[in-house]
Coordinates of C-alpha atoms in Angstrom, one line a residue:
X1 CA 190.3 51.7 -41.1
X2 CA 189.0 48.4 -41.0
X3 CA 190.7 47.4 -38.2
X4 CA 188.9 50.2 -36.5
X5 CA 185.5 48.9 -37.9
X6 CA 185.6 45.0 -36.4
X7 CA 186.7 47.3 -33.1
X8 CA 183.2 49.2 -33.1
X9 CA 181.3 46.0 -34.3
X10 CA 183.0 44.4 -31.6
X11 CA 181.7 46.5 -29.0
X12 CA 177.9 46.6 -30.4
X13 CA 177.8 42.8 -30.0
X14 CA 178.5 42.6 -26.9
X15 CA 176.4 45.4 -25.7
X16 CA 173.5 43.3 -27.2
X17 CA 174.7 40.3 -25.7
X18 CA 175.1 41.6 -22.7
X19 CA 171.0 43.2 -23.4
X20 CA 170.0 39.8 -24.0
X21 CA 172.0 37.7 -21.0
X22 CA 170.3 40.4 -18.3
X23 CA 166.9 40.2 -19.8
X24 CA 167.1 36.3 -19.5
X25 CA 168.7 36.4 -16.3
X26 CA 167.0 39.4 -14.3
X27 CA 164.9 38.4 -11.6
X28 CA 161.4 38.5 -12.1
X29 CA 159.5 41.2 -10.2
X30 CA 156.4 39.8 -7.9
X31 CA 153.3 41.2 -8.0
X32 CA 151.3 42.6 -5.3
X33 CA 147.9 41.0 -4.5
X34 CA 144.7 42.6 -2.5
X35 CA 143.7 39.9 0.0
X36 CA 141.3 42.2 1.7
X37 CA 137.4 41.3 0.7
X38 CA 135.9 44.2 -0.3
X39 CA 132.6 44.7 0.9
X40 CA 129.3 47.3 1.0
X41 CA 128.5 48.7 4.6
X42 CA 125.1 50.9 6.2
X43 CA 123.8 51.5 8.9
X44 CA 120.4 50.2 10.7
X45 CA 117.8 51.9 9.4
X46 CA 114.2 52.6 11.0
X47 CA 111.1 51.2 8.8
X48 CA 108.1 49.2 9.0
X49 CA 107.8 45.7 8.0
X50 CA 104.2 44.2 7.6
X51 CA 103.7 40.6 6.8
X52 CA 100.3 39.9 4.9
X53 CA 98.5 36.7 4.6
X54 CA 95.9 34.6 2.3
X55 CA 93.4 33.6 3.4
X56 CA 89.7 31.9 1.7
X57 CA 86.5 33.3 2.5
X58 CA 82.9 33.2 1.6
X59 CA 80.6 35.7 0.5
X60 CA 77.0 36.0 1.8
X61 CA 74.1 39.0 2.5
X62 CA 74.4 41.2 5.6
X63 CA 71.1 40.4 6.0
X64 CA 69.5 36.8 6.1
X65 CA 66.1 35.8 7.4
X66 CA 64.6 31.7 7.8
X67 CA 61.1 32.6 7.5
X68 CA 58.9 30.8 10.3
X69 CA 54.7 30.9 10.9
X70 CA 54.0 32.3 14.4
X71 CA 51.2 29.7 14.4
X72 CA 50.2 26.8 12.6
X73 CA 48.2 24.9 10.1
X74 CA 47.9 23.9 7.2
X75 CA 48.9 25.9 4.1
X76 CA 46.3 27.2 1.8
X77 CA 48.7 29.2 -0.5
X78 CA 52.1 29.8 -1.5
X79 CA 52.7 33.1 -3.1
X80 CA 56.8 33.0 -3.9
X81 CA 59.2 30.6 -5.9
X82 CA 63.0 30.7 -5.1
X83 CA 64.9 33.2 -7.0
X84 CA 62.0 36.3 -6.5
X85 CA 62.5 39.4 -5.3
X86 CA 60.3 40.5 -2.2
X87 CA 59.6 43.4 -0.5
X88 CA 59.1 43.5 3.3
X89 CA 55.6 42.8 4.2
X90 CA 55.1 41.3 0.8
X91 CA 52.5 38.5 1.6
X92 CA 54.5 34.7 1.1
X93 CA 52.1 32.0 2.9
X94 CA 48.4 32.0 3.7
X95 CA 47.3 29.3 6.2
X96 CA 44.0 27.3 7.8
X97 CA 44.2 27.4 11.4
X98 CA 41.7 25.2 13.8
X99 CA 43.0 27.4 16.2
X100 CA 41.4 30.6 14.0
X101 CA 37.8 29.0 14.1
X102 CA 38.3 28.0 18.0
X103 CA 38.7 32.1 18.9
X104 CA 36.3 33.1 16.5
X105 CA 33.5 31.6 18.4
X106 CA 35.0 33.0 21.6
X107 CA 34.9 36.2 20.1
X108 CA 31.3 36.0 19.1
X109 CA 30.5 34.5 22.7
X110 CA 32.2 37.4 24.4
X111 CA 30.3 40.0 22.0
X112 CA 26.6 38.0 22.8
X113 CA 27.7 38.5 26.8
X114 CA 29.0 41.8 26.2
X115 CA 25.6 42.8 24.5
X116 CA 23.1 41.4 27.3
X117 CA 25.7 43.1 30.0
X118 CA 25.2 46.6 28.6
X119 CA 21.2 45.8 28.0
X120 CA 21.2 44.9 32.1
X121 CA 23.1 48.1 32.9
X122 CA 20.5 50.0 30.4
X123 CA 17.8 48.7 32.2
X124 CA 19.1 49.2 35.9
X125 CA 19.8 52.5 35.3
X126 CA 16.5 53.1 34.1
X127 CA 15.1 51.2 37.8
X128 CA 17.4 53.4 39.6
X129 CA 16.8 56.7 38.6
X130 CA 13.1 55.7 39.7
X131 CA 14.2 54.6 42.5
X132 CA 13.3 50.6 42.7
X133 CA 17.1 49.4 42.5
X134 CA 19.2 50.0 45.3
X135 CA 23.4 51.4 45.1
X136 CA 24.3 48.2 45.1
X137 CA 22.8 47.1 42.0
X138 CA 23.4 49.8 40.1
X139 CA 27.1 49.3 40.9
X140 CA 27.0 45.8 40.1
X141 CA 25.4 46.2 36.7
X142 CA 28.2 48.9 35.8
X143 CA 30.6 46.5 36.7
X144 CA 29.5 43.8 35.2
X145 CA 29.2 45.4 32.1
X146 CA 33.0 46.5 32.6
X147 CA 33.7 43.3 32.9
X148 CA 32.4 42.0 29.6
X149 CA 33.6 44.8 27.4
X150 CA 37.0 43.8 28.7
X151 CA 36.6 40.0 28.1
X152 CA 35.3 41.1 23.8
X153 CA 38.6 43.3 23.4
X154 CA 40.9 40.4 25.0
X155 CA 38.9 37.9 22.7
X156 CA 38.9 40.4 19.9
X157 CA 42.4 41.5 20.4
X158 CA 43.4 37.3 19.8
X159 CA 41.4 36.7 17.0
X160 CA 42.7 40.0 15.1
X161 CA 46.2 38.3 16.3
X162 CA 45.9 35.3 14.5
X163 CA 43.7 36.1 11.8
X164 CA 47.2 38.3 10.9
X165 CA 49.0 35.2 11.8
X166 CA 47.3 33.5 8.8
X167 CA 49.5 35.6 6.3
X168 CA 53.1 35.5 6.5
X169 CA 54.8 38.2 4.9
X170 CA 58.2 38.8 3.7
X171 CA 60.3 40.7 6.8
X172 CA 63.6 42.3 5.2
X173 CA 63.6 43.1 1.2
X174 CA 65.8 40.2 -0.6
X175 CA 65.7 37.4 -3.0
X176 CA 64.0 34.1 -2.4
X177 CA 66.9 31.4 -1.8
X178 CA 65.2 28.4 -0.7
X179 CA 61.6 27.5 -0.9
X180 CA 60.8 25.0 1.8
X181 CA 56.9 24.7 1.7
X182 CA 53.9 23.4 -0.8
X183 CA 50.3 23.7 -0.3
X184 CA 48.4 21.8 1.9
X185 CA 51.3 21.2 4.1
X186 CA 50.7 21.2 7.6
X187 CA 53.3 23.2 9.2
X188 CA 53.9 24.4 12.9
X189 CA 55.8 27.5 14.3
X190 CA 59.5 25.4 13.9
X191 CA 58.7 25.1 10.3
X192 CA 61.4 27.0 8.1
X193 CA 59.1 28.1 4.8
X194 CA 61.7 30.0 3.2
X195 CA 65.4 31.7 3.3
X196 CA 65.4 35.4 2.2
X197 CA 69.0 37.1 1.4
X198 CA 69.3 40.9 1.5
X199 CA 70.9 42.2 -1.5
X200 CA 71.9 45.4 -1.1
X201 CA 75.1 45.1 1.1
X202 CA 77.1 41.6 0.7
X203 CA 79.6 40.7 3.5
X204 CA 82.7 37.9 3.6
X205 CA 82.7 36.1 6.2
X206 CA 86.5 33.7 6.7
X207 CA 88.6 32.6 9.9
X208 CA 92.0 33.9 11.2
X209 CA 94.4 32.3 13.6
X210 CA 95.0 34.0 17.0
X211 CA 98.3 35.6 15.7
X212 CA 96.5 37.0 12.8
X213 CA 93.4 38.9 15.4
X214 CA 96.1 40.5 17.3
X215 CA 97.4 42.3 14.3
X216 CA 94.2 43.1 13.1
X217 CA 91.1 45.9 14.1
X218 CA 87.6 46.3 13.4
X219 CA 87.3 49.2 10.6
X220 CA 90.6 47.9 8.7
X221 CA 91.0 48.0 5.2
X222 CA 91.3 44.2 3.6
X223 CA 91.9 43.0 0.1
X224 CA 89.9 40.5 -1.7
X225 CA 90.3 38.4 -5.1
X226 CA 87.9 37.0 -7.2
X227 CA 88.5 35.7 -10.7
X228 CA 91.3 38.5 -11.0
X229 CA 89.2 41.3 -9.9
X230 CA 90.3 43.0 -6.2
X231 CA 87.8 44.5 -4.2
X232 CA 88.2 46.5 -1.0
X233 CA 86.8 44.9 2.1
X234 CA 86.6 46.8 5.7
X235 CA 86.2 44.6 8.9
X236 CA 83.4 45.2 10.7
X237 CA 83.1 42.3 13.5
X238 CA 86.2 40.0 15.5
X239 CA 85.2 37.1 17.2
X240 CA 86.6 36.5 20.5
X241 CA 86.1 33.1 20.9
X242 CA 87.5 30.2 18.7
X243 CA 84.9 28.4 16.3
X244 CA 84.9 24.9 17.6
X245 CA 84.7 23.3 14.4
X246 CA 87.1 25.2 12.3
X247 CA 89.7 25.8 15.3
X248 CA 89.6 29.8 14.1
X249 CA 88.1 33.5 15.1
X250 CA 85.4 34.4 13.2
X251 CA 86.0 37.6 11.0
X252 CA 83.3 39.8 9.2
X253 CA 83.8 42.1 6.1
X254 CA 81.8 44.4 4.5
X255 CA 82.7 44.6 0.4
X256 CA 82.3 48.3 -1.3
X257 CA 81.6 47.0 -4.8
X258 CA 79.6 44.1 -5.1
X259 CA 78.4 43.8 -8.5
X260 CA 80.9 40.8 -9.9
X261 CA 80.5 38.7 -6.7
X262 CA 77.6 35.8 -6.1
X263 CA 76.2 35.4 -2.8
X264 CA 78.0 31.6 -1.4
X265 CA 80.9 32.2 -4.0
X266 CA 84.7 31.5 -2.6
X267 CA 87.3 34.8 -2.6
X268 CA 91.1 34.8 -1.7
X269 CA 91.4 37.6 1.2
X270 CA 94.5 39.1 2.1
X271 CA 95.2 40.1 5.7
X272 CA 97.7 41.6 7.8
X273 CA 99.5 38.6 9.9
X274 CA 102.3 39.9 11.3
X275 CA 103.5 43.4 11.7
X276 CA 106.1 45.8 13.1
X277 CA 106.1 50.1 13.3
X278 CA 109.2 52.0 13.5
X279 CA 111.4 49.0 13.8
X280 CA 115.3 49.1 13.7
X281 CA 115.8 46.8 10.3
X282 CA 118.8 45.5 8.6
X283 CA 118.9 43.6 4.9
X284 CA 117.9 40.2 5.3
X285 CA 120.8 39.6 2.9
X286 CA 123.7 40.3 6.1
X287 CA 122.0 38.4 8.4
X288 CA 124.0 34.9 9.0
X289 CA 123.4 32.4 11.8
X290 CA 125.7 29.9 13.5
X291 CA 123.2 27.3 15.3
X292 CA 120.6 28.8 14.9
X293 CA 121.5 32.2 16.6
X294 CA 121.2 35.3 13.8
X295 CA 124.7 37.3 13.5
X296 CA 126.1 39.9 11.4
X297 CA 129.3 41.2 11.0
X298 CA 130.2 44.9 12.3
X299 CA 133.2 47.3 10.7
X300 CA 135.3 48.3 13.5
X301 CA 138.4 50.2 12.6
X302 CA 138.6 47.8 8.9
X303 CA 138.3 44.3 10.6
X304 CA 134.4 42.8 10.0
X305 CA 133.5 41.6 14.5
X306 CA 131.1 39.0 14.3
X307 CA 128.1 40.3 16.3
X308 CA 125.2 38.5 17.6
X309 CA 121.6 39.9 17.2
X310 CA 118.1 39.0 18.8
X311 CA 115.9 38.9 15.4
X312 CA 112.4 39.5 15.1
X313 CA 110.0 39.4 12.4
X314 CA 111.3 39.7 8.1
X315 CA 110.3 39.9 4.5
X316 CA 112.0 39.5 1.4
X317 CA 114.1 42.7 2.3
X318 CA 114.9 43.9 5.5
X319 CA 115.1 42.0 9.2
X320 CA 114.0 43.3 12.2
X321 CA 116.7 43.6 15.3
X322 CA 115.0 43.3 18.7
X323 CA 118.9 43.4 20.3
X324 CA 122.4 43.5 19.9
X325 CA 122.8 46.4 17.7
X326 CA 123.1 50.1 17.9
X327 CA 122.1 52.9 15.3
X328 CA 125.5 53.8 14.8
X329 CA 126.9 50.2 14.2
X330 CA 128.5 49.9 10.4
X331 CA 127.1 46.9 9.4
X332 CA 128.6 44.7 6.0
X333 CA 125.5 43.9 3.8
X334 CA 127.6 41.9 1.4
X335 CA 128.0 38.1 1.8
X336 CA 131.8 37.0 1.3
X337 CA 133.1 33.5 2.0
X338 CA 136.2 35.0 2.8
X339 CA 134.0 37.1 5.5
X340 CA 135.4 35.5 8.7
X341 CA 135.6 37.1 12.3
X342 CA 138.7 39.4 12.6
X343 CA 139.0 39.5 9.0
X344 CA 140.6 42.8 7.5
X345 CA 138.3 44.2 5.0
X346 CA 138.0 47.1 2.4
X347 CA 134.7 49.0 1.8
X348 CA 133.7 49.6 -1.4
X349 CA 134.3 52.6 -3.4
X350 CA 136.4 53.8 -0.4
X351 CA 140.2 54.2 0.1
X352 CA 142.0 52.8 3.5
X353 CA 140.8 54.3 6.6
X354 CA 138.0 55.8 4.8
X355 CA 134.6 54.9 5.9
X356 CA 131.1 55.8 4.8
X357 CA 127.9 53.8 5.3
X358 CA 124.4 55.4 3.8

């Protein structure tokens, strides 16, 4: 019996000798390793990309008027002060004018000539109809009295003229910016007595490059800043000739709502600079370049094929592609720097040989 025993013991060690000599001894078992990047795929897509730009502008009335005298003198009063608020036809400026005495005397001169050629015509008449002035007479009296009616209304006519030129009145409603003139000033018709600003409609004017005018139309909308408060502006005139002394086309802008902004303040404006419609666009994120040329990398059959493209304009998002791509192309949007050319690659979320790109 207990021979039999050490027999069974025996054999139970070296089963668990021989457990423990093949677990130590076994080989190990290698593990398998993806080398394949995975990465995301899609195809081009068709979208708009619009670049904007900020630029500074300055706010100032639609309508502006230098007020000139159409003749001069000297000033006998000013009726304004800067910061009033005129009507049109509003009287600003009375003035003397030498000039004013000179066709008043003409005026009573052609009156005194006017009044001894109609007495003359009276009294011919009179001779003819008795007969003791001949045709001839009688048609030079009527004429001569013609004659000097026409010379009073001429010299009537210019007197009325500059006796109105002795008042200068406002032309456009506005407010008074600038008051240029004093009493007893002796002006002529080059002096500038005042600046009136309109103020019911206020307009920005700013400049924009020649990129920025091809992109951009009379009637489109524009946005501008002041102080944190956007307004919507609409362009209503293009230069077409560059400003010689800021190098830039001169653009005009109505504003809607004027009631924050000050006439000569400074506003940010943003414009449209660059745009493109209907474009064939990929992320700006798979676009790579090698010297300067733009690539991205095409599946084909689960190898990435390097693929050069002729860019065009881009935001923060998408690319345009002028060339080199087709709308059925699977292009990788992922960046991998295991991503080489004829590299063997796995698309997300797909198994081998499957391929979808959204």
């Amino acid at each position: 019996m207990k021979g039999k025993l050490k027999w069974i013991i025996g054999v139970i060690v070296i089963i668990l000798i021989g457990v423990f000599l093949y677990n130590r001894f076994k080989p190990e078992e290698v593990a398998e390793y993806e080398t394949r990047p995975t990465v995301a795929v899609e195809q081009p897509q068709t979208g708009d990309i619009v670049l904007y730009t900020e630029l500074t502008g300055k706010v100032e009335p639609q309508s502006k008027a230098t007020v000139q005298a159409k003749m001069g003198g000297e000033v006998l009063e000013v009726l304004f002060s800067a910061g009033d608020f005129v009507t049109a036809g509003q009287p600003l400026v009375t003035i003397d004018s030498d000039s004013l005495t000179a066709l008043k005397l003409q005026v009573d001169a052609a009156e005194v000539s006017l009044t001894n050629a109609n007495n003359t015509l009276a009294r011919t008449r009179a001779l003819y109809a008795d007969g003791f002035v001949s045709d001839e007479s009688m048609e030079q009296a009527e004429n001569s009295a013609k004659s000097a009616q026409i010379s009073y209304d001429s010299a009537k006519n210019s007197y009325d003229l500059q006796l109105e030129y002795t008042t200068v009145t406002a032309p456009i409603d506005g407010l008074i910016e600038t008051r240029d003139v004093d009493p007893h000033d002796h002006i002529s018709t080059d002096t500038a007595l005042c600046v009136i600003s309109g103020t019911e409609e206020l307009q920005v004017t700013f400049g924009i490059t020649e990129k920025t005018l091809s992109n951009i139309e009379v009637g489109d909308s524009i946005e501008i800043t002041k102080n944190g408060t956007t307004y919507e502006g609409q362009v209503f005139e293009l230069g077409t000739m560059v400003n010689s002394s800021t190098g830039l086309y001169d653009a005009k802008a109505t504003v809607s709502d004027t009631k924050s902004l000050t006439n000569g303040t400074r506003v940010k404006i943003t414009v449209i600079m660059d745009q493109t419609r209907n474009a064939m666009t990929v992320p700006v994120d798979a676009v790579s370049y090698d010297n300067g040329q733009p690539f991205v990398y095409v599946y084909q059959d689960g190898v990435a094929v390097k693929t050069d493209i002729e860019s065009g304009i881009y935001d923060s998002e998408h690319m345009e592609v002028l060339d080199g791509l087709s709308a059925d192309d699977v292009v990788i949007v992922t960046w991998s720097n295991e991503l080489v050319d004829g590299q063997e690659v796995l698309i997300k979320g797909q198994s081998d040989g499957q391929v979808s790109a959204e």
